Amino acid sequence: MPGTIVALSTPPGVSGIAVIRISGDDAFTIVDKVFSGKTKLSPAQSHTIHYGTIYDNETPVDTVLASVFHSPNSYTSEDTVEISCHGGYAITGEIIRVLIANGAVAAEAGEFTKRAFLNGKLDLTQAEAVADIIHSESTAGALTAVRQLLGGFKRRLSELRSQLADIAALLELELDFADEDIEITNKSLIIKKIMEAETYCRLLSESYHSAEVLRNGYYIGLAGYPNSGKSTLFNSLLGKIRAIVSPKPGTTRDYIEDSLIIGGIVVRLIDTAGIRNSEDEIEVEGIKLAHSALKQCNMILIVNDCYSDIRQSDMLLMNIKDINPDTKVILLQNKIDKFEGTFESIVPDEIYISAKTGLGLDLLKEQIKTEAESSSVRINDVLVNQRQARLLGNAADLLHTAGDALNQGVENELVSLDIRNAVDSLGEISGERFSEEVLNNIFGRFCIGK
């Protein structure tokens, strides 16, 4: 690719060290203009580290370590130098300025990994795994992404595409013998293989929401009538004062979000505005935001003030369930420290707590842990994202159509067309087929320097 790019590859700010990466045909030439050590970097052996000083003309900028990677044995498959310097905004900014003044250009977001893809070092599933490693909120998510980076998903897709292409070729070959009434394919065996491929694609596509839990966290929304104790519960679960608690109804106008770790999974807790009929325009907007936030949640906790009326939130519970049919909804009977009556029976999906004293919160956390873990138990070696899920779902639909058509005696030519379209869809996942728009969408979400 034209141009030699440079960027800071570690987070900006105060730190012990920082790493600046420069990659491209002129990487060594540019660095040699400003680096002074025992030897020039251009003739240095690949995968070696050299101590020296970066100069701006005659002015020393910083003492550094320069790591040398000769093409094609580098991350981008291009000549690459990684400069380890002292951390901080001033020094890193000055070194990058000096390198740009000597011929480098500032890298765009994700451009190093984009070059790795275009140069054949990674396929798209591996490139997207890099982003997941960086951004995963859980250890399990990061480790799954590492396994994907090592190429397991890439190999499985390649094998599947090859198998389906062979099936399509067999069906097309049989057309050449149609006039002789010769059948060279075992239809039942082919249908079985198509169904297996469809099942694999479908299961992976449906694992997207589970993957999102490992990638971004498990979202829990707190909902209920005003003064039911949502904000008190929010603070108690976080172990800190984060939301304002007041006996005055309607204190929470906007939703508040914070996170905690439960069972090794990042839990995103959202405290929403109390739901009620209101004439206050700001409060009405807050209630709309509450419903919008709840739609994004993996679990919704309806907080009820059982001291006022143990069944007063039943209608709200039914309404929330109707609006969010695929979301786990639990009713929390709060303020049991004040409750003077007796609970006639324990109702399924109800937990009895006191957000104020902490009574019952251990049971609630255990329930959250169980639900969060079960939501991601399907994830093995692939952290499917939205783009991949869409393409896998499309491939599964095409294979389902092909299997049904073959079973009903539809002409091989039409069946083969559906199978080859499924192969193309899988090829878009790995990057065998891609457009510049797709690449910009993928790598534009990367940080600059990766």
CSV table of C-alpha atoms in Angstrom, one decimal:
chain,number,residue,atom,x,y,z
A,1,MET,CA,0.0,0.0,0.0
A,2,PRO,CA,1.3,3.5,-0.8
A,3,GLY,CA,2.5,5.7,2.0
A,4,THR,CA,4.3,5.0,5.3
A,5,ILE,CA,2.0,5.5,8.2
A,6,VAL,CA,2.8,6.4,11.9
A,7,ALA,CA,0.7,6.5,15.0
A,8,LEU,CA,0.9,6.1,18.8
A,9,SER,CA,-0.1,2.5,19.5
A,10,THR,CA,-0.5,2.8,23.3
A,11,PRO,CA,-3.1,4.9,25.1
A,12,PRO,CA,-2.2,8.6,25.2
A,13,GLY,CA,-1.3,10.1,28.6
A,14,VAL,CA,1.1,9.8,31.4
A,15,SER,CA,2.8,6.4,31.5
A,16,GLY,CA,6.2,4.7,32.0
A,17,ILE,CA,6.6,4.0,28.3
A,18,ALA,CA,4.7,4.5,25.1
A,19,VAL,CA,5.0,2.7,21.7
A,20,ILE,CA,4.9,4.5,18.4
A,21,ARG,CA,4.5,2.3,15.3
A,22,ILE,CA,5.6,3.3,11.8
A,23,SER,CA,4.9,1.0,8.8
A,24,GLY,CA,5.5,1.1,5.1
A,25,ASP,CA,8.1,0.9,2.3
A,26,ASP,CA,10.0,3.9,3.7
A,27,ALA,CA,9.8,3.0,7.4
A,28,PHE,CA,13.5,2.3,7.9
A,29,THR,CA,14.6,5.2,5.7
A,30,ILE,CA,12.4,7.7,7.6
A,31,VAL,CA,13.5,6.4,11.1
A,32,ASP,CA,17.2,6.4,10.1
A,33,LYS,CA,16.9,10.1,9.4
A,34,VAL,CA,16.1,10.8,13.1
A,35,PHE,CA,17.4,7.8,15.0
A,36,SER,CA,21.0,7.7,16.2
A,37,GLY,CA,22.3,4.5,17.6
A,38,LYS,CA,25.2,2.1,17.2
A,39,THR,CA,23.9,1.1,13.8
A,40,LYS,CA,21.4,2.2,11.2
A,41,LEU,CA,18.1,0.3,11.3
A,42,SER,CA,17.8,-0.4,7.5
A,43,PRO,CA,20.5,-3.1,7.5
A,44,ALA,CA,19.7,-4.4,11.0
A,45,GLN,CA,18.4,-8.0,11.4
A,46,SER,CA,14.7,-8.4,11.7
A,47,HIS,CA,13.2,-8.8,15.1
A,48,THR,CA,16.0,-7.0,16.9
A,49,ILE,CA,15.9,-4.1,19.3
A,50,HIS,CA,18.3,-1.1,19.2
A,51,TYR,CA,19.0,1.6,21.7
A,52,GLY,CA,19.5,5.1,20.6
A,53,THR,CA,18.2,8.7,20.5
A,54,ILE,CA,15.6,10.4,18.4
A,55,TYR,CA,16.8,13.8,17.1
A,56,ASP,CA,14.9,16.8,15.6
A,57,ASN,CA,17.8,18.1,13.5
A,58,GLU,CA,20.5,18.6,16.2
A,59,THR,CA,18.1,18.6,19.1
A,60,PRO,CA,17.7,15.4,21.1
A,61,VAL,CA,14.0,14.5,21.7
A,62,ASP,CA,14.2,11.3,23.7
A,63,THR,CA,16.2,8.1,24.3
A,64,VAL,CA,14.3,5.2,22.8
A,65,LEU,CA,14.3,1.5,21.9
A,66,ALA,CA,13.6,0.8,18.3
A,67,SER,CA,12.3,-2.7,17.4
A,68,VAL,CA,12.9,-3.7,13.8
A,69,PHE,CA,10.6,-5.9,11.7
A,70,HIS,CA,11.4,-6.6,8.1
A,71,SER,CA,8.7,-7.4,5.5
A,72,PRO,CA,6.9,-9.8,5.4
A,73,ASN,CA,7.5,-10.8,9.0
A,74,SER,CA,5.7,-8.0,10.7
A,75,TYR,CA,2.1,-7.3,11.9
A,76,THR,CA,1.3,-5.4,8.7
A,77,SER,CA,3.6,-7.6,6.4
A,78,GLU,CA,5.4,-4.3,5.7
A,79,ASP,CA,8.7,-2.9,6.9
A,80,THR,CA,7.9,-1.8,10.4
A,81,VAL,CA,9.6,0.0,13.3
A,82,GLU,CA,8.1,0.2,16.8
A,83,ILE,CA,9.7,2.9,18.9
A,84,SER,CA,9.4,2.6,22.7
A,85,CYS,CA,9.9,6.0,24.2
A,86,HIS,CA,9.0,7.7,27.5
A,87,GLY,CA,5.2,8.1,28.1
A,88,GLY,CA,3.4,11.4,28.1
A,89,TYR,CA,1.7,13.7,25.6
A,90,ALA,CA,4.7,16.0,24.9
A,91,ILE,CA,7.4,13.4,24.0
A,92,THR,CA,5.1,11.1,22.0
A,93,GLY,CA,3.6,14.0,20.1
A,94,GLU,CA,7.1,15.4,19.3
A,95,ILE,CA,8.4,12.1,18.0
A,96,ILE,CA,5.4,11.6,15.8
A,97,ARG,CA,5.7,15.2,14.5
A,98,VAL,CA,9.4,14.6,13.7
A,99,LEU,CA,8.6,11.4,11.8
A,100,ILE,CA,5.8,13.1,9.8
A,101,ALA,CA,8.2,15.9,9.0
A,102,ASN,CA,10.6,13.4,7.5
A,103,GLY,CA,8.1,11.7,5.3
A,104,ALA,CA,5.6,9.6,7.3
A,105,VAL,CA,1.8,10.3,7.3
A,106,ALA,CA,-0.6,10.0,10.2
A,107,ALA,CA,-2.4,6.7,10.2
A,108,GLU,CA,-6.1,6.5,10.1
A,109,ALA,CA,-8.2,4.5,12.6
A,110,GLY,CA,-7.4,0.7,12.2
A,111,GLU,CA,-5.1,1.3,9.3
A,112,PHE,CA,-2.3,-1.0,10.6
A,113,THR,CA,-4.8,-3.9,10.9
A,114,LYS,CA,-6.4,-3.0,7.6
A,115,ARG,CA,-3.0,-3.3,5.9
A,116,ALA,CA,-2.5,-6.6,7.6
A,117,PHE,CA,-5.7,-7.8,6.1
A,118,LEU,CA,-5.0,-6.4,2.6
A,119,ASN,CA,-1.5,-7.9,2.7
A,120,GLY,CA,-2.9,-11.4,3.6
A,121,LYS,CA,-1.7,-11.6,7.2
A,122,LEU,CA,-5.2,-11.8,8.6
A,123,ASP,CA,-8.6,-12.6,7.3
A,124,LEU,CA,-11.6,-10.4,8.3
A,125,THR,CA,-12.6,-12.8,11.2
A,126,GLN,CA,-9.1,-12.4,12.7
A,127,ALA,CA,-9.1,-8.6,12.1
A,128,GLU,CA,-12.4,-8.3,13.9
A,129,ALA,CA,-11.0,-10.5,16.7
A,130,VAL,CA,-8.3,-8.0,17.2
A,131,ALA,CA,-10.9,-5.3,18.0
A,132,ASP,CA,-12.7,-7.7,20.3
A,133,ILE,CA,-9.5,-8.4,22.2
A,134,ILE,CA,-9.0,-4.7,22.8
A,135,HIS,CA,-12.5,-3.8,23.7
A,136,SER,CA,-13.9,-7.0,25.4
A,137,GLU,CA,-15.3,-6.2,28.9
A,138,SER,CA,-14.7,-9.7,30.2
A,139,THR,CA,-11.8,-12.1,30.4
A,140,ALA,CA,-13.9,-14.8,28.8
A,141,GLY,CA,-14.7,-12.5,25.9
A,142,ALA,CA,-11.1,-11.6,25.4
A,143,LEU,CA,-9.9,-15.2,25.6
A,144,THR,CA,-12.5,-16.3,23.1
A,145,ALA,CA,-11.4,-13.5,20.7
A,146,VAL,CA,-7.8,-14.7,21.1
A,147,ARG,CA,-8.8,-18.2,20.0
A,148,GLN,CA,-10.6,-16.6,17.0
A,149,LEU,CA,-7.4,-14.6,16.2
A,150,LEU,CA,-5.4,-17.8,16.1
A,151,GLY,CA,-7.5,-18.9,13.1
A,152,GLY,CA,-10.0,-21.5,14.3
A,153,PHE,CA,-13.1,-19.7,12.8
A,154,LYS,CA,-11.1,-18.9,9.7
A,155,ARG,CA,-10.3,-22.6,9.1
A,156,ARG,CA,-13.9,-23.8,9.9
A,157,LEU,CA,-15.3,-21.3,7.4
A,158,SER,CA,-12.8,-22.3,4.7
A,159,GLU,CA,-13.7,-26.0,5.2
A,160,LEU,CA,-17.4,-25.2,5.1
A,161,ARG,CA,-17.2,-23.1,1.9
A,162,SER,CA,-15.1,-25.8,0.2
A,163,GLN,CA,-17.5,-28.5,1.2
A,164,LEU,CA,-20.5,-26.5,-0.1
A,165,ALA,CA,-18.7,-25.6,-3.3
A,166,ASP,CA,-18.0,-29.3,-3.9
A,167,ILE,CA,-21.7,-30.1,-3.4
A,168,ALA,CA,-22.7,-27.4,-5.9
A,169,ALA,CA,-20.2,-28.7,-8.4
A,170,LEU,CA,-21.6,-32.3,-8.1
A,171,LEU,CA,-25.1,-31.1,-8.7
A,172,GLU,CA,-24.0,-29.1,-11.7
A,173,LEU,CA,-22.0,-32.1,-13.0
A,174,GLU,CA,-25.2,-34.2,-12.9
A,175,LEU,CA,-26.9,-31.8,-15.2
A,176,ASP,CA,-24.4,-32.9,-18.0
A,177,PHE,CA,-25.9,-36.4,-17.8
A,178,ALA,CA,-29.5,-35.4,-17.5
A,179,ASP,CA,-30.3,-36.6,-21.1
A,180,GLU,CA,-28.9,-40.1,-20.2
A,181,ASP,CA,-31.0,-40.3,-17.0
A,182,ILE,CA,-27.8,-40.9,-14.9
A,183,GLU,CA,-27.8,-39.9,-11.3
A,184,ILE,CA,-24.3,-39.5,-9.9
A,185,THR,CA,-25.2,-37.9,-6.6
A,186,ASN,CA,-26.5,-39.4,-3.4
A,187,LYS,CA,-29.4,-37.0,-2.7
A,188,SER,CA,-30.0,-38.1,0.9
A,189,LEU,CA,-26.4,-37.7,1.8
A,190,ILE,CA,-26.2,-34.2,0.2
A,191,ILE,CA,-29.4,-33.1,2.0
A,192,LYS,CA,-27.8,-34.3,5.2
A,193,LYS,CA,-24.7,-32.3,4.6
A,194,ILE,CA,-26.7,-29.2,3.7
A,195,MET,CA,-28.7,-29.5,6.8
A,196,GLU,CA,-25.6,-29.8,9.0
A,197,ALA,CA,-24.1,-26.7,7.4
A,198,GLU,CA,-27.4,-24.8,7.9
A,199,THR,CA,-27.5,-25.8,11.6
A,200,TYR,CA,-23.9,-24.7,12.1
A,201,CYS,CA,-24.6,-21.3,10.5
A,202,ARG,CA,-27.9,-20.8,12.3
A,203,LEU,CA,-26.5,-21.6,15.8
A,204,LEU,CA,-23.6,-19.3,15.2
A,205,SER,CA,-25.9,-16.5,14.0
A,206,GLU,CA,-28.1,-16.9,17.0
A,207,SER,CA,-25.1,-16.7,19.3
A,208,TYR,CA,-24.7,-13.0,18.5
A,209,HIS,CA,-26.6,-11.7,21.6
A,210,SER,CA,-24.6,-14.1,23.8
A,211,ALA,CA,-21.4,-12.8,22.3
A,212,GLU,CA,-22.5,-9.2,23.0
A,213,VAL,CA,-22.6,-10.1,26.7
A,214,LEU,CA,-18.9,-11.1,26.7
A,215,ARG,CA,-18.0,-8.2,24.4
A,216,ASN,CA,-19.9,-5.4,26.1
A,217,GLY,CA,-21.3,-6.7,29.4
A,218,TYR,CA,-24.7,-7.9,30.7
A,219,TYR,CA,-27.2,-5.1,30.8
A,220,ILE,CA,-29.7,-4.9,33.7
A,221,GLY,CA,-32.4,-2.2,33.9
A,222,LEU,CA,-34.1,-1.2,37.1
A,223,ALA,CA,-37.7,-0.2,36.6
A,224,GLY,CA,-40.6,0.6,38.9
A,225,TYR,CA,-42.9,3.2,40.3
A,226,PRO,CA,-41.5,6.3,41.9
A,227,ASN,CA,-40.1,5.8,45.4
A,228,SER,CA,-40.0,2.0,45.1
A,229,GLY,CA,-36.3,2.1,46.0
A,230,LYS,CA,-34.6,1.8,42.5
A,231,SER,CA,-31.9,4.3,43.2
A,232,THR,CA,-31.2,2.9,46.7
A,233,LEU,CA,-30.8,-0.6,45.1
A,234,PHE,CA,-28.6,0.9,42.4
A,235,ASN,CA,-26.3,2.4,45.0
A,236,SER,CA,-26.3,-0.7,47.1
A,237,LEU,CA,-25.4,-3.0,44.2
A,238,LEU,CA,-22.6,-0.7,43.2
A,239,GLY,CA,-21.4,-0.2,46.8
A,240,LYS,CA,-21.2,3.5,46.4
A,241,ILE,CA,-23.4,6.6,46.2
A,242,ARG,CA,-24.0,7.1,42.5
A,243,ALA,CA,-27.7,8.0,42.3
A,244,ILE,CA,-29.6,10.7,44.3
A,245,VAL,CA,-32.0,9.1,46.8
A,246,SER,CA,-34.9,11.3,47.9
A,247,PRO,CA,-38.4,10.7,49.3
A,248,LYS,CA,-39.7,13.2,46.7
A,249,PRO,CA,-41.2,11.2,43.7
A,250,GLY,CA,-39.6,11.8,40.3
A,251,THR,CA,-36.1,12.5,41.4
A,252,THR,CA,-34.5,10.4,38.6
A,253,ARG,CA,-35.3,12.2,35.4
A,254,ASP,CA,-32.7,10.7,33.1
A,255,TYR,CA,-31.3,7.2,33.3
A,256,ILE,CA,-28.0,6.6,35.1
A,257,GLU,CA,-25.6,3.8,34.1
A,258,ASP,CA,-22.6,2.3,36.0
A,259,SER,CA,-20.9,-1.1,36.1
A,260,LEU,CA,-19.8,-3.8,38.5
A,261,ILE,CA,-18.4,-7.3,38.3
A,262,ILE,CA,-20.6,-10.2,39.2
A,263,GLY,CA,-19.2,-13.7,38.7
A,264,GLY,CA,-16.4,-12.5,36.5
A,265,ILE,CA,-18.9,-10.8,34.1
A,266,VAL,CA,-19.2,-7.0,33.7
A,267,VAL,CA,-22.8,-6.0,34.6
A,268,ARG,CA,-24.1,-2.7,33.2
A,269,LEU,CA,-26.6,-1.4,35.7
A,270,ILE,CA,-29.1,1.2,34.5
A,271,ASP,CA,-31.3,3.1,37.0
A,272,THR,CA,-34.3,4.5,35.1
A,273,ALA,CA,-36.9,7.2,35.9
A,274,GLY,CA,-39.9,6.1,37.9
A,275,ILE,CA,-42.8,5.0,35.7
A,276,ARG,CA,-46.1,6.8,36.3
A,277,ASN,CA,-48.6,9.1,34.6
A,278,SER,CA,-47.2,12.6,34.8
A,279,GLU,CA,-47.9,16.1,33.4
A,280,ASP,CA,-44.3,17.2,33.9
A,281,GLU,CA,-42.7,17.4,30.4
A,282,ILE,CA,-39.2,16.6,31.6
A,283,GLU,CA,-40.4,13.6,33.7
A,284,VAL,CA,-42.4,12.3,30.7
A,285,GLU,CA,-39.3,12.4,28.5
A,286,GLY,CA,-37.4,10.6,31.3
A,287,ILE,CA,-40.0,7.9,31.3
A,288,LYS,CA,-39.7,7.5,27.5
A,289,LEU,CA,-36.0,7.2,27.9
A,290,ALA,CA,-36.6,4.6,30.6
A,291,HIS,CA,-38.6,2.4,28.2
A,292,SER,CA,-36.0,2.9,25.5
A,293,ALA,CA,-33.2,1.9,27.8
A,294,LEU,CA,-35.0,-1.2,29.0
A,295,LYS,CA,-35.4,-2.5,25.5
A,296,GLN,CA,-31.6,-2.7,25.3
A,297,CYS,CA,-31.3,-4.8,28.5
A,298,ASN,CA,-30.6,-8.5,29.0
A,299,MET,CA,-32.5,-8.5,32.3
A,300,ILE,CA,-35.1,-6.1,33.8
A,301,LEU,CA,-35.6,-5.9,37.6
A,302,ILE,CA,-39.0,-4.5,38.6
A,303,VAL,CA,-38.6,-2.9,42.0
A,304,ASN,CA,-41.8,-2.9,44.1
A,305,ASP,CA,-42.4,-1.2,47.4
A,306,CYS,CA,-44.0,-4.2,49.2
A,307,TYR,CA,-44.4,-2.1,52.4
A,308,SER,CA,-47.0,0.0,50.5
A,309,ASP,CA,-48.6,-2.8,48.6
A,310,ILE,CA,-47.1,-6.2,47.8
A,311,ARG,CA,-49.0,-6.5,44.5
A,312,GLN,CA,-49.0,-2.8,43.3
A,313,SER,CA,-46.4,-3.5,40.6
A,314,ASP,CA,-48.2,-6.5,39.1
A,315,MET,CA,-49.7,-4.5,36.2
A,316,LEU,CA,-46.4,-2.8,35.5
A,317,LEU,CA,-44.7,-6.3,35.5
A,318,MET,CA,-47.2,-7.6,32.9
A,319,ASN,CA,-46.7,-4.5,30.8
A,320,ILE,CA,-42.9,-4.7,30.8
A,321,LYS,CA,-43.1,-8.4,29.9
A,322,ASP,CA,-45.4,-7.7,27.0
A,323,ILE,CA,-43.1,-4.9,25.7
A,324,ASN,CA,-40.0,-7.0,26.2
A,325,PRO,CA,-41.1,-10.7,25.6
A,326,ASP,CA,-37.5,-12.0,25.1
A,327,THR,CA,-36.0,-10.4,28.2
A,328,LYS,CA,-35.7,-12.0,31.6
A,329,VAL,CA,-37.9,-10.0,34.0
A,330,ILE,CA,-37.8,-10.4,37.8
A,331,LEU,CA,-40.0,-8.7,40.4
A,332,LEU,CA,-38.1,-7.5,43.5
A,333,GLN,CA,-40.2,-7.1,46.6
A,334,ASN,CA,-38.3,-4.3,48.2
A,335,LYS,CA,-38.4,-2.8,51.7
A,336,ILE,CA,-39.0,-6.1,53.5
A,337,ASP,CA,-37.3,-4.6,56.5
A,338,LYS,CA,-40.4,-2.5,57.0
A,339,PHE,CA,-42.9,-5.2,56.0
A,340,GLU,CA,-44.9,-6.3,59.1
A,341,GLY,CA,-47.2,-8.9,57.5
A,342,THR,CA,-46.3,-12.4,56.3
A,343,PHE,CA,-45.7,-13.6,52.7
A,344,GLU,CA,-48.3,-16.2,51.9
A,345,SER,CA,-46.2,-17.9,49.3
A,346,ILE,CA,-43.0,-17.5,47.4
A,347,VAL,CA,-43.9,-16.5,43.8
A,348,PRO,CA,-41.6,-17.6,40.9
A,349,ASP,CA,-39.4,-14.9,39.6
A,350,GLU,CA,-39.8,-12.8,42.7
A,351,ILE,CA,-37.0,-12.0,45.1
A,352,TYR,CA,-37.5,-10.4,48.5
A,353,ILE,CA,-35.0,-7.8,49.4
A,354,SER,CA,-34.2,-4.7,51.4
A,355,ALA,CA,-32.1,-2.4,49.2
A,356,LYS,CA,-31.5,-0.2,52.3
A,357,THR,CA,-30.2,-2.9,54.7
A,358,GLY,CA,-28.8,-5.3,52.0
A,359,LEU,CA,-31.1,-8.1,53.0
A,360,GLY,CA,-31.5,-10.5,50.1
A,361,LEU,CA,-29.0,-8.8,47.8
A,362,ASP,CA,-26.7,-11.9,47.9
A,363,LEU,CA,-29.5,-14.0,46.5
A,364,LEU,CA,-30.2,-11.3,43.9
A,365,LYS,CA,-26.5,-11.3,42.8
A,366,GLU,CA,-26.5,-15.1,42.6
A,367,GLN,CA,-29.5,-14.9,40.3
A,368,ILE,CA,-27.8,-12.3,38.2
A,369,LYS,CA,-24.7,-14.4,38.0
A,370,THR,CA,-26.7,-17.5,36.9
A,371,GLU,CA,-28.6,-15.6,34.2
A,372,ALA,CA,-25.5,-13.8,32.9
A,373,GLU,CA,-23.4,-17.0,32.7
A,374,SER,CA,-26.3,-18.9,31.0
A,375,SER,CA,-26.6,-16.2,28.4
A,376,SER,CA,-23.0,-16.7,27.3
A,377,VAL,CA,-22.6,-20.5,27.8
A,378,ARG,CA,-23.1,-21.1,24.1
A,379,ILE,CA,-19.9,-19.2,23.2
A,380,ASN,CA,-16.9,-21.4,22.5
A,381,ASP,CA,-14.4,-20.2,20.0
A,382,VAL,CA,-16.2,-17.6,18.0
A,383,LEU,CA,-17.3,-14.1,19.2
A,384,VAL,CA,-19.9,-13.4,16.5
A,385,ASN,CA,-20.6,-9.7,15.8
A,386,GLN,CA,-23.6,-8.2,14.1
A,387,ARG,CA,-22.1,-8.2,10.6
A,388,GLN,CA,-21.1,-11.9,10.9
A,389,ALA,CA,-24.5,-12.8,12.4
A,390,ARG,CA,-26.3,-11.2,9.4
A,391,LEU,CA,-24.2,-13.1,6.9
A,392,LEU,CA,-24.5,-16.4,8.8
A,393,GLY,CA,-28.2,-16.0,9.0
A,394,ASN,CA,-28.4,-15.3,5.2
A,395,ALA,CA,-26.3,-18.4,4.5
A,396,ALA,CA,-28.5,-20.5,6.7
A,397,ASP,CA,-31.7,-19.3,5.0
A,398,LEU,CA,-30.2,-20.1,1.5
A,399,LEU,CA,-29.1,-23.6,2.6
A,400,HIS,CA,-32.5,-24.2,4.1
A,401,THR,CA,-34.1,-23.3,0.8
A,402,ALA,CA,-31.6,-25.4,-1.1
A,403,GLY,CA,-32.2,-28.5,1.1
A,404,ASP,CA,-36.0,-28.2,0.8
A,405,ALA,CA,-35.8,-27.7,-3.0
A,406,LEU,CA,-33.5,-30.7,-3.4
A,407,ASN,CA,-35.9,-32.8,-1.3
A,408,GLN,CA,-38.8,-31.7,-3.5
A,409,GLY,CA,-37.1,-32.6,-6.7
A,410,VAL,CA,-36.4,-29.0,-7.9
A,411,GLU,CA,-33.8,-28.8,-10.7
A,412,ASN,CA,-30.2,-29.1,-9.7
A,413,GLU,CA,-29.3,-25.8,-11.3
A,414,LEU,CA,-31.6,-23.8,-9.0
A,415,VAL,CA,-30.4,-25.7,-5.9
A,416,SER,CA,-26.8,-25.2,-6.9
A,417,LEU,CA,-27.4,-21.4,-7.3
A,418,ASP,CA,-28.7,-21.2,-3.7
A,419,ILE,CA,-25.7,-23.1,-2.4
A,420,ARG,CA,-23.2,-20.9,-4.2
A,421,ASN,CA,-24.9,-17.8,-2.9
A,422,ALA,CA,-24.5,-19.3,0.6
A,423,VAL,CA,-20.8,-19.8,-0.2
A,424,ASP,CA,-20.5,-16.2,-1.3
A,425,SER,CA,-22.2,-15.0,1.9
A,426,LEU,CA,-19.7,-17.0,4.0
A,427,GLY,CA,-16.9,-15.6,1.9
A,428,GLU,CA,-18.0,-12.1,2.9
A,429,ILE,CA,-17.5,-13.1,6.6
A,430,SER,CA,-13.8,-14.1,6.0
A,431,GLY,CA,-13.1,-11.3,3.5
A,432,GLU,CA,-12.9,-13.5,0.4
A,433,ARG,CA,-15.4,-11.0,-0.9
A,434,PHE,CA,-15.5,-7.4,0.3
A,435,SER,CA,-16.2,-3.8,-0.6
A,436,GLU,CA,-14.4,-0.7,0.5
A,437,GLU,CA,-17.5,0.4,2.4
A,438,VAL,CA,-17.4,-2.8,4.5
A,439,LEU,CA,-13.7,-2.3,5.2
A,440,ASN,CA,-14.3,1.3,6.2
A,441,ASN,CA,-17.1,0.2,8.6
A,442,ILE,CA,-15.0,-2.5,10.2
A,443,PHE,CA,-11.7,-0.7,10.6
A,444,GLY,CA,-13.2,2.7,11.3
A,445,ARG,CA,-14.2,1.3,14.7
A,446,PHE,CA,-10.6,0.5,15.6
A,447,CYS,CA,-8.5,2.9,17.6
A,448,ILE,CA,-5.8,4.9,15.8
A,449,GLY,CA,-2.5,3.0,16.1
A,450,LYS,CA,-4.0,-0.5,15.8
